[in-house]
Short mmCIF file of C-alpha atoms in Angstrom, two decimals:
data_model
loop_
_atom_site.label_atom_id
_atom_site.label_comp_id
_atom_site.label_asym_id
_atom_site.label_seq_id
_atom_site.Cartn_x
_atom_site.Cartn_y
_atom_site.Cartn_z
CA PRO A 254 -151.75 130.48 -6.54
CA LYS A 255 -153.61 132.75 -8.93
CA SER A 256 -152.38 133.08 -12.49
CA PHE A 257 -150.13 136.04 -13.18
CA LEU A 258 -151.83 136.56 -16.55
CA HIS A 259 -154.39 139.33 -16.17
CA GLN A 260 -156.32 141.80 -18.28
CA ARG A 261 -158.66 144.68 -17.51
CA SER A 262 -162.31 143.65 -17.58
CA ASP A 263 -164.76 145.59 -19.78
CA SER A 264 -167.27 145.63 -16.92
CA SER A 265 -164.97 146.16 -13.97
CA SER A 266 -162.38 148.66 -12.87
CA GLY A 267 -160.23 145.92 -11.35
CA LEU A 268 -158.02 143.12 -12.62
CA VAL A 269 -159.55 139.79 -13.51
CA PRO A 270 -157.90 136.43 -14.32
CA CYS A 271 -157.78 135.60 -17.99
CA SER A 272 -156.78 132.60 -20.08
CA PRO A 273 -153.61 132.64 -22.24
CA SER A 274 -155.79 133.07 -25.33
CA PHE A 275 -156.25 136.72 -24.33
CA LEU A 276 -152.49 137.16 -24.50
CA PRO A 277 -151.22 135.87 -27.89
CA CYS A 278 -147.61 136.74 -27.08
CA PHE A 279 -145.61 138.06 -24.16
CA PRO A 280 -141.96 138.71 -23.24
CA LEU A 281 -140.29 136.40 -20.73
CA VAL A 282 -136.99 136.83 -18.91
CA CYS A 283 -135.82 133.47 -17.58
CA MET A 284 -132.77 131.60 -16.31
CA ASN A 285 -132.07 134.33 -13.75
CA GLY A 286 -131.79 136.90 -16.54
CA ALA A 287 -129.56 134.88 -18.86
CA CYS A 288 -132.22 134.44 -21.51
CA GLY A 289 -134.99 136.58 -22.97
CA LEU A 290 -137.79 135.06 -25.00
CA ASN A 291 -140.84 136.17 -26.92
CA VAL A 292 -143.48 133.57 -26.12
CA LYS A 293 -146.37 133.05 -28.54
CA ILE A 294 -149.54 131.18 -27.59
CA CYS A 295 -151.70 129.41 -30.14
CA PRO A 296 -155.28 130.53 -29.30
CA GLU A 297 -156.74 127.29 -30.66
CA THR A 298 -154.53 124.77 -28.84
CA GLY A 299 -152.71 126.77 -26.16
CA ALA A 300 -149.39 125.45 -27.52
CA LEU A 301 -146.36 127.65 -26.87
CA SER A 302 -143.60 128.66 -29.28
CA TYR A 303 -140.50 130.67 -28.43
CA THR A 304 -138.28 133.19 -30.17
CA GLU A 305 -134.96 133.94 -28.48
CA LEU A 306 -134.37 137.67 -27.96
CA PHE A 307 -131.07 137.39 -26.11
CA HIS A 308 -128.93 134.74 -24.42
CA ASP A 309 -125.82 135.04 -22.23
CA PRO A 310 -124.74 131.47 -21.40
CA VAL A 311 -122.16 130.23 -18.91
CA PRO A 312 -118.76 130.05 -20.71
CA ARG A 313 -117.43 126.58 -21.52
CA ASP A 314 -114.38 126.79 -19.24
CA VAL A 315 -116.55 127.83 -16.29
CA THR A 316 -119.04 125.06 -17.05
CA VAL A 317 -116.27 122.44 -17.06
CA LYS A 318 -114.85 123.76 -13.77
CA VAL A 319 -118.24 123.62 -12.06
CA LEU A 320 -118.99 120.10 -13.32
CA ASP A 321 -115.53 118.88 -12.25
CA LEU A 322 -115.75 120.47 -8.81
CA ALA A 323 -119.24 119.07 -8.23
CA ALA A 324 -118.07 115.58 -9.24
CA LYS A 325 -115.12 115.78 -6.81
CA MET A 326 -117.48 116.84 -3.99
CA GLY A 327 -120.00 114.13 -4.86
CA LEU A 328 -122.72 116.64 -5.81
CA VAL A 329 -125.24 116.64 -8.65
CA VAL A 330 -125.70 119.54 -11.09
CA ASN A 331 -128.70 120.87 -13.00
CA TYR A 332 -127.69 121.88 -16.55
CA TYR A 333 -130.13 124.41 -18.04
CA ASN A 334 -130.75 124.60 -21.76
CA CYS A 335 -132.77 127.77 -22.41
CA LEU A 336 -135.17 126.24 -24.95
CA ASP A 337 -134.86 122.54 -24.18
CA GLY A 338 -135.24 122.14 -20.43
CA ILE A 339 -133.19 121.02 -17.44
CA TYR A 340 -130.83 118.04 -17.32
CA ALA A 341 -129.06 116.26 -14.46
CA GLN A 342 -127.10 113.09 -13.76
CA PRO A 343 -128.21 111.80 -10.33
CA ILE A 344 -126.26 108.67 -9.38
CA ASN A 345 -127.30 108.04 -5.78
CA ASP A 346 -130.27 108.45 -3.44
CA SER A 347 -129.08 111.83 -2.16
CA HIS A 348 -128.88 113.17 -5.72
CA ARG A 349 -132.30 111.81 -6.57
CA HIS A 350 -133.77 113.33 -3.41
CA SER A 351 -132.36 116.76 -4.33
CA THR A 352 -133.64 116.67 -7.91
CA ARG A 353 -137.09 115.47 -6.78
CA ARG A 354 -137.22 118.20 -4.16
CA TYR A 355 -136.40 120.81 -6.81
CA THR A 356 -139.08 119.48 -9.15
CA GLU A 357 -141.62 119.59 -6.32
CA LEU A 358 -140.56 123.15 -5.51
CA THR A 359 -140.67 124.49 -9.06
CA GLY A 360 -142.98 122.10 -10.91
CA THR A 361 -140.25 121.68 -13.53
CA PRO A 362 -139.26 118.18 -14.68
CA ILE A 363 -135.58 117.26 -14.91
CA LYS A 364 -134.36 115.08 -17.76
CA PRO A 365 -131.70 112.43 -16.96
CA VAL A 366 -128.31 112.10 -18.66
CA ASP A 367 -125.64 109.43 -18.19
CA ASP A 368 -122.61 110.75 -20.09
CA ASN A 369 -121.29 113.39 -17.65
CA TYR A 370 -123.09 116.10 -19.64
CA GLU A 371 -120.76 115.62 -22.63
CA ASP A 372 -123.51 115.50 -25.27
CA LEU A 373 -125.12 118.65 -23.83
CA LEU A 374 -121.80 120.50 -23.91
CA SER A 375 -121.27 119.50 -27.53
CA LYS A 376 -124.65 120.95 -28.49
CA GLY A 377 -124.58 124.23 -26.59
CA LEU A 378 -123.55 126.04 -23.44
CA PRO A 379 -125.86 126.16 -20.41
CA SER A 380 -127.95 129.20 -19.60
CA LYS A 381 -127.09 128.48 -15.97
CA LEU A 382 -125.86 125.69 -13.68
CA LEU A 383 -127.29 124.73 -10.30
CA VAL A 384 -125.30 122.63 -7.82
CA PHE A 385 -127.31 120.78 -5.16
CA CYS A 386 -126.02 120.29 -1.62
CA GLU A 387 -127.14 119.59 1.95
CA GLU A 388 -128.42 122.70 3.69
CA ASP A 389 -125.69 122.58 6.35
CA ILE A 390 -122.95 123.11 3.74
CA ILE A 391 -124.68 125.75 1.60
CA ASP A 392 -122.37 128.57 2.76
CA GLU A 393 -119.28 126.38 2.38
CA LEU A 394 -120.26 125.46 -1.19
CA THR A 395 -121.06 129.07 -2.08
CA GLU A 396 -117.63 130.19 -0.83
CA LYS A 397 -115.91 127.25 -2.55
CA LEU A 398 -117.45 128.00 -5.93
CA SER A 399 -116.80 131.74 -5.58
CA SER A 400 -113.16 131.05 -4.72
CA GLU A 401 -112.61 128.49 -7.49
CA LEU A 402 -114.27 130.59 -10.17
CA ASN A 403 -112.93 133.93 -8.90
CA ASP A 404 -114.39 136.65 -11.15
CA GLU A 405 -115.25 134.27 -13.99
CA ALA A 406 -118.88 133.72 -12.96
CA HIS A 407 -121.78 135.05 -10.92
CA VAL A 408 -122.32 132.68 -7.95
CA ILE A 409 -125.56 132.90 -5.93
CA ARG A 410 -126.64 131.16 -2.74
CA GLY A 411 -129.95 129.46 -3.45
CA THR A 412 -133.32 129.87 -1.74
CA PRO A 413 -134.35 127.51 -0.16
CA PRO A 414 -130.72 126.82 0.83
CA PHE A 415 -130.09 123.45 -0.82
CA PHE A 416 -128.45 124.64 -4.03
CA VAL A 417 -126.02 127.21 -5.43
CA GLU A 418 -126.50 128.84 -8.84
CA VAL A 419 -123.74 129.69 -11.32
CA LEU A 420 -124.30 132.19 -14.14
CA ASN A 421 -122.35 134.12 -16.73
CA LYS A 422 -120.47 136.80 -14.78
CA GLU A 423 -122.49 139.57 -16.47
CA VAL A 424 -125.85 137.94 -15.75
CA CYS A 425 -128.39 138.62 -13.04
CA LYS A 426 -132.14 139.17 -13.12
CA GLY A 427 -131.58 142.93 -13.16
CA HIS A 428 -129.38 142.57 -16.24
CA GLY A 429 -132.08 140.51 -17.91
CA LEU A 430 -134.74 143.09 -17.09
CA GLN A 431 -132.54 145.84 -18.56
CA ARG A 432 -131.95 143.90 -21.76
CA MET A 433 -135.63 143.09 -22.16
CA CYS A 434 -136.65 146.71 -21.62
CA GLU A 435 -134.12 147.75 -24.28
CA ARG A 436 -135.60 145.26 -26.75
CA LEU A 437 -139.16 146.38 -26.00
CA GLN A 438 -138.25 150.08 -25.76
CA ILE A 439 -139.72 150.36 -22.27
CA SER A 440 -138.28 152.55 -19.53
CA LEU A 441 -137.01 150.72 -16.45
CA GLY A 442 -138.86 153.32 -14.43
CA GLU A 443 -142.15 151.83 -15.65
CA THR A 444 -141.39 148.35 -14.35
CA ILE A 445 -142.30 146.56 -11.12
CA ALA A 446 -140.26 143.64 -9.78
CA PHE A 447 -141.14 141.16 -7.03
CA GLY A 448 -138.63 138.84 -5.38
CA ASP A 449 -137.93 136.63 -2.41
CA GLY A 450 -134.33 135.42 -2.65
CA ASP A 451 -130.74 136.58 -2.99
CA ASN A 452 -130.90 136.11 -6.75
CA ASP A 453 -133.61 138.81 -6.86
CA ILE A 454 -131.50 141.60 -5.31
CA GLU A 455 -130.34 143.23 -8.57
CA PHE A 456 -133.79 142.61 -10.11
CA VAL A 457 -135.54 144.54 -7.33
CA GLN A 458 -132.87 147.28 -7.29
CA CYS A 459 -133.06 147.74 -11.07
CA ALA A 460 -136.84 148.06 -11.44
CA GLY A 461 -138.75 151.31 -11.13
CA ARG A 462 -140.45 149.83 -8.08
CA GLY A 463 -138.79 146.87 -6.35
CA ILE A 464 -140.91 144.85 -3.93
CA ALA A 465 -139.83 142.05 -1.60
CA MET A 466 -142.23 139.30 -0.62
CA LYS A 467 -143.28 138.98 3.02
CA ASN A 468 -141.36 135.69 3.13
CA ALA A 469 -138.25 137.14 1.43
CA ARG A 470 -134.75 136.94 2.85
CA ASP A 471 -133.70 139.95 4.94
CA THR A 472 -130.90 140.72 2.46
CA LEU A 473 -133.56 141.43 -0.16
CA LYS A 474 -135.92 143.33 2.13
CA LYS A 475 -133.10 145.76 2.94
CA VAL A 476 -132.80 146.91 -0.70
CA ALA A 477 -136.50 146.80 -1.68
CA ASP A 478 -138.75 149.84 -1.97
CA ASP A 479 -141.52 147.96 -0.21
CA VAL A 480 -142.46 144.58 1.32
CA THR A 481 -145.73 142.81 0.54
CA LYS A 482 -148.32 142.07 3.22
CA TRP A 483 -148.56 138.51 1.89
CA THR A 484 -146.25 135.58 1.18
CA ASN A 485 -145.79 133.69 -2.10
CA GLY A 486 -148.21 131.03 -0.90
CA GLU A 487 -150.83 133.68 -0.13
CA ASP A 488 -150.83 135.00 -3.73
CA GLY A 489 -148.75 137.96 -2.61
CA VAL A 490 -147.83 139.21 -6.09
CA VAL A 491 -151.36 139.27 -7.49
CA ARG A 492 -152.89 140.68 -4.29
CA THR A 493 -150.29 143.46 -4.15
CA LEU A 494 -150.87 144.35 -7.82
CA GLU A 495 -154.63 144.43 -7.20
CA GLU A 496 -154.10 146.72 -4.21
CA MET A 497 -151.84 149.02 -6.24
CA GLU A 498 -154.44 149.16 -9.00
CA ARG A 499 -157.17 150.14 -6.54
CA GLN A 500 -154.90 152.92 -5.27
CA GLY A 501 -154.37 154.21 -8.81
CA LEU A 502 -150.69 153.29 -8.78
CA LEU A 503 -150.83 150.69 -11.53
CA HIS A 504 -151.34 151.46 -15.19
CA ILE A 505 -152.43 148.53 -17.36
CA PHE A 506 -151.85 148.83 -21.09
#
């Protein structure tokens, strides 16, 4: 897919791809809205450095409950450290298949641990947790986690349906967008959000213009202002932004 980094060309009225060197720093909301970063790019090397703007991790007691429940159900968990990556403890072929599938889906490597996440817990709380499962028990696991955690956490059915996400109860992508706009002194009404899964619902609802991808779940399409003509794999975000720019609906600073 095309890069999402764009700038206005001096010789064209449209949007053209650019390299990161044109964008020395940019704000990034990640971990489903749990963490906000200011990302700086070295123009000489392309190396990235990060400054944390906000972080709302999963509380320790919730983290322990999720890890214990997953262990009892024979499931593997991704433990997300905002600035240090993703960790997991796969102990059988099913676990390894799930973590490989996730890496193939996201392009994100997963680092192995072998101490039941104890060292990670001693160093800092997770930005989020992700519990892998077989697709035929996704709804059962979502209900189980929601019931066990009650109102202590935000539980989200994953897309594709082979994992369930657990976040701080106050966290969602919409919350992260709000916090980032506050830090940058930008009105929410000036923002555009694209999404395809259940974890994008608040994100799309919160933005000034919320857009669901053509391949999005119906639950998201119902709350979106619009639906793209293209899927993720068809560069739907970039093509929609280019179309909006041609129509005079997009202002590039």
